[in-house]
């Protein structure tokens, strides 16, 4: 769908919803135009991939998890 900039300002939430559900939304201002797309579509179009650090940071929080190492020997060792 194509929107003029004034209409898009008034109905920004709808523009975003339609971009997520229907696909790209064009916003025009005179001869200039921009396109609003979902983040998933942008990533697909640009070939962007999450790096390993971003992947780890996007996981569940480890807050409250006891990460202290158990210092007891794991097995008896004869020397």
mmCIF file of C-alpha atoms in Angstrom:
data_model
loop_
_atom_site.group_PDB
_atom_site.id
_atom_site.type_symbol
_atom_site.label_atom_id
_atom_site.label_comp_id
_atom_site.label_asym_id
_atom_site.label_seq_id
_atom_site.Cartn_x
_atom_site.Cartn_y
_atom_site.Cartn_z
ATOM 1 C CA UNK A 1 0.000 0.000 0.000
ATOM 2 C CA UNK A 2 1.149 3.568 -0.606
ATOM 3 C CA UNK A 3 0.717 6.294 2.011
ATOM 4 C CA UNK A 4 1.495 10.001 1.850
ATOM 5 C CA UNK A 5 3.660 11.203 4.725
ATOM 6 C CA UNK A 6 0.863 13.096 6.523
ATOM 7 C CA UNK A 7 -1.423 10.065 6.437
ATOM 8 C CA UNK A 8 1.398 7.789 7.587
ATOM 9 C CA UNK A 9 2.109 10.095 10.554
ATOM 10 C CA UNK A 10 -1.531 10.001 11.636
ATOM 11 C CA UNK A 11 -1.797 6.230 11.222
ATOM 12 C CA UNK A 12 1.734 5.052 12.017
ATOM 13 C CA UNK A 13 0.530 2.121 14.100
ATOM 14 C CA UNK A 14 -1.544 0.904 11.156
ATOM 15 C CA UNK A 15 1.398 1.347 8.760
ATOM 16 C CA UNK A 16 3.548 -0.813 11.048
ATOM 17 C CA UNK A 17 0.820 -3.450 11.481
ATOM 18 C CA UNK A 18 0.334 -3.687 7.724
ATOM 19 C CA UNK A 19 4.089 -3.949 7.133
ATOM 20 C CA UNK A 20 4.187 -6.902 9.523
ATOM 21 C CA UNK A 21 1.100 -8.629 8.109
ATOM 22 C CA UNK A 22 0.839 -7.628 4.427
ATOM 23 C CA UNK A 23 4.408 -6.713 3.541
ATOM 24 C CA UNK A 24 6.224 -3.533 2.500
ATOM 25 C CA UNK A 25 4.420 -0.190 2.876
ATOM 26 C CA UNK A 26 5.485 2.779 0.734
ATOM 27 C CA UNK A 27 5.428 6.306 2.160
ATOM 28 C CA UNK A 28 5.727 9.183 -0.311
ATOM 29 C CA UNK A 29 6.629 12.861 0.076
ATOM 30 C CA UNK A 30 6.531 14.556 -3.287
ATOM 31 C CA UNK A 31 8.912 12.656 -5.557
ATOM 32 C CA UNK A 32 10.712 10.987 -2.645
ATOM 33 C CA UNK A 33 9.594 7.647 -1.258
ATOM 34 C CA UNK A 34 10.600 5.287 1.534
ATOM 35 C CA UNK A 35 9.524 1.737 2.287
ATOM 36 C CA UNK A 36 8.629 0.337 5.705
ATOM 37 C CA UNK A 37 9.378 -3.390 6.046
ATOM 38 C CA UNK A 38 9.452 -5.816 8.963
ATOM 39 C CA UNK A 39 12.781 -6.506 10.653
ATOM 40 C CA UNK A 40 12.603 -10.116 9.447
ATOM 41 C CA UNK A 41 12.185 -9.030 5.827
ATOM 42 C CA UNK A 42 15.008 -6.498 6.173
ATOM 43 C CA UNK A 43 17.318 -9.203 7.540
ATOM 44 C CA UNK A 44 16.367 -11.492 4.647
ATOM 45 C CA UNK A 45 16.930 -8.781 2.032
ATOM 46 C CA UNK A 46 20.297 -7.671 3.424
ATOM 47 C CA UNK A 47 21.582 -11.127 4.310
ATOM 48 C CA UNK A 48 22.092 -10.022 7.929
ATOM 49 C CA UNK A 49 22.767 -12.849 10.339
ATOM 50 C CA UNK A 50 23.095 -12.754 14.086
ATOM 51 C CA UNK A 51 26.685 -13.221 15.237
ATOM 52 C CA UNK A 52 27.570 -15.621 18.057
ATOM 53 C CA UNK A 53 27.728 -12.918 20.746
ATOM 54 C CA UNK A 54 24.289 -11.576 19.758
ATOM 55 C CA UNK A 55 22.945 -15.141 19.752
ATOM 56 C CA UNK A 56 24.162 -15.728 23.304
ATOM 57 C CA UNK A 57 22.821 -12.374 24.504
ATOM 58 C CA UNK A 58 19.381 -13.130 23.027
ATOM 59 C CA UNK A 59 19.012 -16.297 25.113
ATOM 60 C CA UNK A 60 17.356 -16.660 28.494
ATOM 61 C CA UNK A 61 18.716 -14.787 31.493
ATOM 62 C CA UNK A 62 21.098 -16.676 33.759
ATOM 63 C CA UNK A 63 20.178 -14.460 36.684
ATOM 64 C CA UNK A 64 19.671 -16.602 39.764
ATOM 65 C CA UNK A 65 21.575 -19.575 38.325
ATOM 66 C CA UNK A 66 24.389 -20.774 40.597
ATOM 67 C CA UNK A 67 27.487 -20.867 38.391
ATOM 68 C CA UNK A 68 29.990 -21.385 41.224
ATOM 69 C CA UNK A 69 32.259 -24.361 40.619
ATOM 70 C CA UNK A 70 32.045 -27.316 42.964
ATOM 71 C CA UNK A 71 35.561 -27.651 44.398
ATOM 72 C CA UNK A 72 35.159 -31.227 45.662
ATOM 73 C CA UNK A 73 37.069 -33.901 43.737
ATOM 74 C CA UNK A 74 34.982 -35.604 41.102
ATOM 75 C CA UNK A 75 36.589 -39.005 41.596
ATOM 76 C CA UNK A 76 39.229 -40.717 43.658
ATOM 77 C CA UNK A 77 42.599 -40.838 41.933
ATOM 78 C CA UNK A 78 45.402 -43.135 43.095
ATOM 79 C CA UNK A 79 48.903 -41.861 42.577
#
